[in-house]
JSON list of C-alpha atoms in Angstrom, two decimals:
[
{"chain": "A", "resi": 1, "resn": "MET", "atom": "CA", "xyz": [-13.33, 21.47, 17.10]},
{"chain": "A", "resi": 2, "resn": "VAL", "atom": "CA", "xyz": [-14.39, 17.88, 17.83]},
{"chain": "A", "resi": 3, "resn": "GLN", "atom": "CA", "xyz": [-11.29, 17.19, 19.87]},
{"chain": "A", "resi": 4, "resn": "ARG", "atom": "CA", "xyz": [-11.72, 20.38, 21.87]},
{"chain": "A", "resi": 5, "resn": "ARG", "atom": "CA", "xyz": [-15.31, 19.45, 22.73]},
{"chain": "A", "resi": 6, "resn": "ALA", "atom": "CA", "xyz": [-14.20, 15.95, 23.68]},
{"chain": "A", "resi": 7, "resn": "ALA", "atom": "CA", "xyz": [-11.56, 17.44, 26.00]},
{"chain": "A", "resi": 8, "resn": "ARG", "atom": "CA", "xyz": [-14.21, 19.55, 27.75]},
{"chain": "A", "resi": 9, "resn": "PHE", "atom": "CA", "xyz": [-16.46, 16.49, 28.06]},
{"chain": "A", "resi": 10, "resn": "THR", "atom": "CA", "xyz": [-13.65, 14.26, 29.36]},
{"chain": "A", "resi": 11, "resn": "THR", "atom": "CA", "xyz": [-12.44, 16.73, 31.97]},
{"chain": "A", "resi": 12, "resn": "ASN", "atom": "CA", "xyz": [-15.98, 17.92, 32.79]},
{"chain": "A", "resi": 13, "resn": "ARG", "atom": "CA", "xyz": [-14.88, 21.58, 32.52]},
{"chain": "A", "resi": 14, "resn": "TYR", "atom": "CA", "xyz": [-17.41, 23.60, 30.55]},
{"chain": "A", "resi": 15, "resn": "HIS", "atom": "CA", "xyz": [-16.84, 27.11, 31.89]},
{"chain": "A", "resi": 16, "resn": "ASN", "atom": "CA", "xyz": [-15.84, 29.67, 29.26]},
{"chain": "A", "resi": 17, "resn": "THR", "atom": "CA", "xyz": [-12.71, 30.63, 31.23]},
{"chain": "A", "resi": 18, "resn": "SER", "atom": "CA", "xyz": [-11.39, 27.05, 31.20]},
{"chain": "A", "resi": 19, "resn": "SER", "atom": "CA", "xyz": [-8.44, 26.68, 28.83]},
{"chain": "A", "resi": 20, "resn": "VAL", "atom": "CA", "xyz": [-9.03, 23.90, 26.32]},
{"chain": "A", "resi": 21, "resn": "SER", "atom": "CA", "xyz": [-5.37, 24.01, 25.26]},
{"chain": "A", "resi": 22, "resn": "ASP", "atom": "CA", "xyz": [-4.36, 23.20, 28.84]},
{"chain": "A", "resi": 23, "resn": "MET", "atom": "CA", "xyz": [-6.88, 20.38, 28.93]},
{"chain": "A", "resi": 24, "resn": "LEU", "atom": "CA", "xyz": [-5.46, 18.87, 25.73]},
{"chain": "A", "resi": 25, "resn": "HIS", "atom": "CA", "xyz": [-1.93, 19.19, 27.07]},
{"chain": "A", "resi": 26, "resn": "ASN", "atom": "CA", "xyz": [-2.85, 17.56, 30.40]},
{"chain": "A", "resi": 27, "resn": "LEU", "atom": "CA", "xyz": [-4.68, 14.72, 28.64]},
{"chain": "A", "resi": 28, "resn": "HIS", "atom": "CA", "xyz": [-1.59, 14.04, 26.44]},
{"chain": "A", "resi": 29, "resn": "TRP", "atom": "CA", "xyz": [-3.75, 13.68, 23.35]},
{"chain": "A", "resi": 30, "resn": "GLU", "atom": "CA", "xyz": [-2.24, 13.82, 19.89]},
{"chain": "A", "resi": 31, "resn": "THR", "atom": "CA", "xyz": [-3.84, 16.23, 17.49]},
{"chain": "A", "resi": 32, "resn": "LEU", "atom": "CA", "xyz": [-6.31, 14.81, 15.01]},
{"chain": "A", "resi": 33, "resn": "GLU", "atom": "CA", "xyz": [-4.00, 15.96, 12.19]},
{"chain": "A", "resi": 34, "resn": "THR", "atom": "CA", "xyz": [-1.15, 13.87, 13.61]},
{"chain": "A", "resi": 35, "resn": "LEU", "atom": "CA", "xyz": [-3.42, 10.85, 13.99]},
{"chain": "A", "resi": 36, "resn": "ARG", "atom": "CA", "xyz": [-4.59, 11.21, 10.38]},
{"chain": "A", "resi": 37, "resn": "GLN", "atom": "CA", "xyz": [-0.99, 11.43, 9.15]},
{"chain": "A", "resi": 38, "resn": "LYS", "atom": "CA", "xyz": [-0.02, 8.28, 11.04]},
{"chain": "A", "resi": 39, "resn": "LEU", "atom": "CA", "xyz": [-3.02, 6.40, 9.64]},
{"chain": "A", "resi": 40, "resn": "GLN", "atom": "CA", "xyz": [-2.19, 7.55, 6.11]},
{"chain": "A", "resi": 41, "resn": "LEU", "atom": "CA", "xyz": [1.44, 6.45, 6.50]},
{"chain": "A", "resi": 42, "resn": "THR", "atom": "CA", "xyz": [0.23, 3.09, 7.81]},
{"chain": "A", "resi": 43, "resn": "MET", "atom": "CA", "xyz": [-1.96, 2.67, 4.72]},
{"chain": "A", "resi": 44, "resn": "LEU", "atom": "CA", "xyz": [0.98, 3.60, 2.47]},
{"chain": "A", "resi": 45, "resn": "TYR", "atom": "CA", "xyz": [3.12, 0.98, 4.25]},
{"chain": "A", "resi": 46, "resn": "LYS", "atom": "CA", "xyz": [0.41, -1.60, 3.57]},
{"chain": "A", "resi": 47, "resn": "ILE", "atom": "CA", "xyz": [0.28, -0.59, -0.10]},
{"chain": "A", "resi": 48, "resn": "ILE", "atom": "CA", "xyz": [4.07, -0.72, -0.49]},
{"chain": "A", "resi": 49, "resn": "HIS", "atom": "CA", "xyz": [4.29, -4.18, 1.10]},
{"chain": "A", "resi": 50, "resn": "GLN", "atom": "CA", "xyz": [1.16, -5.41, -0.70]},
{"chain": "A", "resi": 51, "resn": "LEU", "atom": "CA", "xyz": [-0.83, -6.07, 2.46]},
{"chain": "A", "resi": 52, "resn": "VAL", "atom": "CA", "xyz": [-3.90, -4.59, 0.74]},
{"chain": "A", "resi": 53, "resn": "GLU", "atom": "CA", "xyz": [-5.32, -5.12, -2.73]},
{"chain": "A", "resi": 54, "resn": "ILE", "atom": "CA", "xyz": [-3.92, -1.86, -4.19]},
{"chain": "A", "resi": 55, "resn": "ASP", "atom": "CA", "xyz": [-1.20, -2.18, -6.83]},
{"chain": "A", "resi": 56, "resn": "PRO", "atom": "CA", "xyz": [1.59, 0.30, -5.97]},
{"chain": "A", "resi": 57, "resn": "GLY", "atom": "CA", "xyz": [3.01, 0.21, -9.52]},
{"chain": "A", "resi": 58, "resn": "PRO", "atom": "CA", "xyz": [0.96, 2.97, -11.14]},
{"chain": "A", "resi": 59, "resn": "PHE", "atom": "CA", "xyz": [1.19, 5.28, -8.13]},
{"chain": "A", "resi": 60, "resn": "LEU", "atom": "CA", "xyz": [4.67, 4.89, -6.63]},
{"chain": "A", "resi": 61, "resn": "THR", "atom": "CA", "xyz": [7.92, 5.40, -8.52]},
{"chain": "A", "resi": 62, "resn": "PRO", "atom": "CA", "xyz": [11.07, 4.56, -6.50]},
{"chain": "A", "resi": 63, "resn": "THR", "atom": "CA", "xyz": [13.93, 7.04, -6.59]},
{"chain": "A", "resi": 64, "resn": "LYS", "atom": "CA", "xyz": [17.56, 6.18, -7.11]},
{"chain": "A", "resi": 65, "resn": "PRO", "atom": "CA", "xyz": [19.35, 5.58, -3.81]},
{"chain": "A", "resi": 66, "resn": "ARG", "atom": "CA", "xyz": [21.37, 8.53, -2.56]},
{"chain": "A", "resi": 67, "resn": "PRO", "atom": "CA", "xyz": [24.22, 8.31, -0.10]},
{"chain": "A", "resi": 68, "resn": "ARG", "atom": "CA", "xyz": [22.75, 10.89, 2.30]},
{"chain": "A", "resi": 69, "resn": "SER", "atom": "CA", "xyz": [19.10, 9.98, 2.03]},
{"chain": "A", "resi": 70, "resn": "PRO", "atom": "CA", "xyz": [17.39, 8.98, 5.28]},
{"chain": "A", "resi": 71, "resn": "HIS", "atom": "CA", "xyz": [16.23, 5.60, 3.93]},
{"chain": "A", "resi": 72, "resn": "SER", "atom": "CA", "xyz": [16.28, 3.48, 0.79]},
{"chain": "A", "resi": 73, "resn": "THR", "atom": "CA", "xyz": [12.54, 3.28, 0.10]},
{"chain": "A", "resi": 74, "resn": "ARG", "atom": "CA", "xyz": [11.97, 6.80, -1.16]},
{"chain": "A", "resi": 75, "resn": "PHE", "atom": "CA", "xyz": [9.55, 7.67, -3.97]},
{"chain": "A", "resi": 76, "resn": "LEU", "atom": "CA", "xyz": [9.42, 10.39, -6.58]},
{"chain": "A", "resi": 77, "resn": "PRO", "atom": "CA", "xyz": [7.07, 13.16, -5.46]},
{"chain": "A", "resi": 78, "resn": "TYR", "atom": "CA", "xyz": [4.21, 14.14, -7.71]},
{"chain": "A", "resi": 79, "resn": "SER", "atom": "CA", "xyz": [4.34, 17.51, -9.42]},
{"chain": "A", "resi": 80, "resn": "THR", "atom": "CA", "xyz": [0.85, 18.93, -9.27]},
{"chain": "A", "resi": 81, "resn": "SER", "atom": "CA", "xyz": [-0.80, 22.02, -10.70]},
{"chain": "A", "resi": 82, "resn": "THR", "atom": "CA", "xyz": [-4.09, 21.84, -8.82]},
{"chain": "A", "resi": 83, "resn": "ASP", "atom": "CA", "xyz": [-4.92, 21.64, -5.14]},
{"chain": "A", "resi": 84, "resn": "VAL", "atom": "CA", "xyz": [-7.24, 18.70, -5.82]},
{"chain": "A", "resi": 85, "resn": "MET", "atom": "CA", "xyz": [-4.29, 16.57, -6.87]},
{"chain": "A", "resi": 86, "resn": "LYS", "atom": "CA", "xyz": [-1.84, 18.13, -4.40]},
{"chain": "A", "resi": 87, "resn": "PHE", "atom": "CA", "xyz": [-3.94, 17.15, -1.39]},
{"chain": "A", "resi": 88, "resn": "SER", "atom": "CA", "xyz": [-4.98, 13.71, -2.60]},
{"chain": "A", "resi": 89, "resn": "PHE", "atom": "CA", "xyz": [-3.66, 10.56, -0.93]},
{"chain": "A", "resi": 90, "resn": "PHE", "atom": "CA", "xyz": [-0.48, 9.68, -2.85]},
{"chain": "A", "resi": 91, "resn": "PRO", "atom": "CA", "xyz": [1.07, 13.16, -3.30]},
{"chain": "A", "resi": 92, "resn": "ARG", "atom": "CA", "xyz": [0.43, 14.00, 0.34]},
{"chain": "A", "resi": 93, "resn": "CYS", "atom": "CA", "xyz": [1.68, 10.68, 1.71]},
{"chain": "A", "resi": 94, "resn": "ILE", "atom": "CA", "xyz": [4.78, 10.44, -0.46]},
{"chain": "A", "resi": 95, "resn": "SER", "atom": "CA", "xyz": [6.13, 13.68, 0.97]},
{"chain": "A", "resi": 96, "resn": "LEU", "atom": "CA", "xyz": [5.48, 12.40, 4.50]},
{"chain": "A", "resi": 97, "resn": "TRP", "atom": "CA", "xyz": [7.01, 9.01, 3.66]},
{"chain": "A", "resi": 98, "resn": "ASN", "atom": "CA", "xyz": [10.18, 10.48, 2.18]},
{"chain": "A", "resi": 99, "resn": "ASN", "atom": "CA", "xyz": [10.79, 12.42, 5.41]},
{"chain": "A", "resi": 100, "resn": "LEU", "atom": "CA", "xyz": [10.56, 9.36, 7.67]},
{"chain": "A", "resi": 101, "resn": "SER", "atom": "CA", "xyz": [13.65, 8.02, 9.38]},
{"chain": "A", "resi": 102, "resn": "ALA", "atom": "CA", "xyz": [15.16, 4.73, 8.25]},
{"chain": "A", "resi": 103, "resn": "SER", "atom": "CA", "xyz": [14.07, 2.88, 11.40]},
{"chain": "A", "resi": 104, "resn": "VAL", "atom": "CA", "xyz": [10.43, 3.66, 10.59]},
{"chain": "A", "resi": 105, "resn": "ALA", "atom": "CA", "xyz": [10.37, 3.35, 6.78]},
{"chain": "A", "resi": 106, "resn": "GLU", "atom": "CA", "xyz": [12.38, 0.14, 6.67]},
{"chain": "A", "resi": 107, "resn": "ALA", "atom": "CA", "xyz": [10.45, -1.68, 9.39]},
{"chain": "A", "resi": 108, "resn": "HIS", "atom": "CA", "xyz": [10.15, -5.41, 8.71]},
{"chain": "A", "resi": 109, "resn": "SER", "atom": "CA", "xyz": [6.57, -5.88, 9.86]},
{"chain": "A", "resi": 110, "resn": "LEU", "atom": "CA", "xyz": [3.42, -3.83, 10.20]},
{"chain": "A", "resi": 111, "resn": "ALA", "atom": "CA", "xyz": [3.55, -4.12, 13.98]},
{"chain": "A", "resi": 112, "resn": "SER", "atom": "CA", "xyz": [7.11, -2.81, 14.16]},
{"chain": "A", "resi": 113, "resn": "PHE", "atom": "CA", "xyz": [6.21, -0.02, 11.71]},
{"chain": "A", "resi": 114, "resn": "LYS", "atom": "CA", "xyz": [3.30, 1.08, 13.90]},
{"chain": "A", "resi": 115, "resn": "ASN", "atom": "CA", "xyz": [5.48, 0.85, 17.00]},
{"chain": "A", "resi": 116, "resn": "GLU", "atom": "CA", "xyz": [8.20, 3.04, 15.45]},
{"chain": "A", "resi": 117, "resn": "LEU", "atom": "CA", "xyz": [5.62, 5.44, 14.07]},
{"chain": "A", "resi": 118, "resn": "SER", "atom": "CA", "xyz": [4.02, 5.87, 17.49]},
{"chain": "A", "resi": 119, "resn": "ARG", "atom": "CA", "xyz": [7.34, 7.17, 18.84]},
{"chain": "A", "resi": 120, "resn": "LEU", "atom": "CA", "xyz": [7.52, 9.95, 16.25]},
{"chain": "A", "resi": 121, "resn": "THR", "atom": "CA", "xyz": [6.31, 13.47, 16.78]},
{"chain": "A", "resi": 122, "resn": "PHE", "atom": "CA", "xyz": [5.19, 15.48, 13.79]}
]
């Protein structure tokens, strides 16, 4: 809703027959959901590499390396029985993290991680 209003404001097209979807497409804006996912993955990268004061030990359990896995820094997903836990930070981000390609997940610096992440489409 916010992004749709911003698109109308940016393009100065307020008529009810104007297509907001076309405006968003022409502006080449990412969805807010995609932006949130990228920010959450960036925070998880910072936690994994201890760039913030959050200890990853109690929250992240590495998996055993598999020959066909996309990258070596995969974590065990949480098994949850409630939506409160299912949609909290770590369970949600671990599933996103485990699906990243090796070039993104194994980036050597935060800048290269953000650069690789910006090339992805969700």
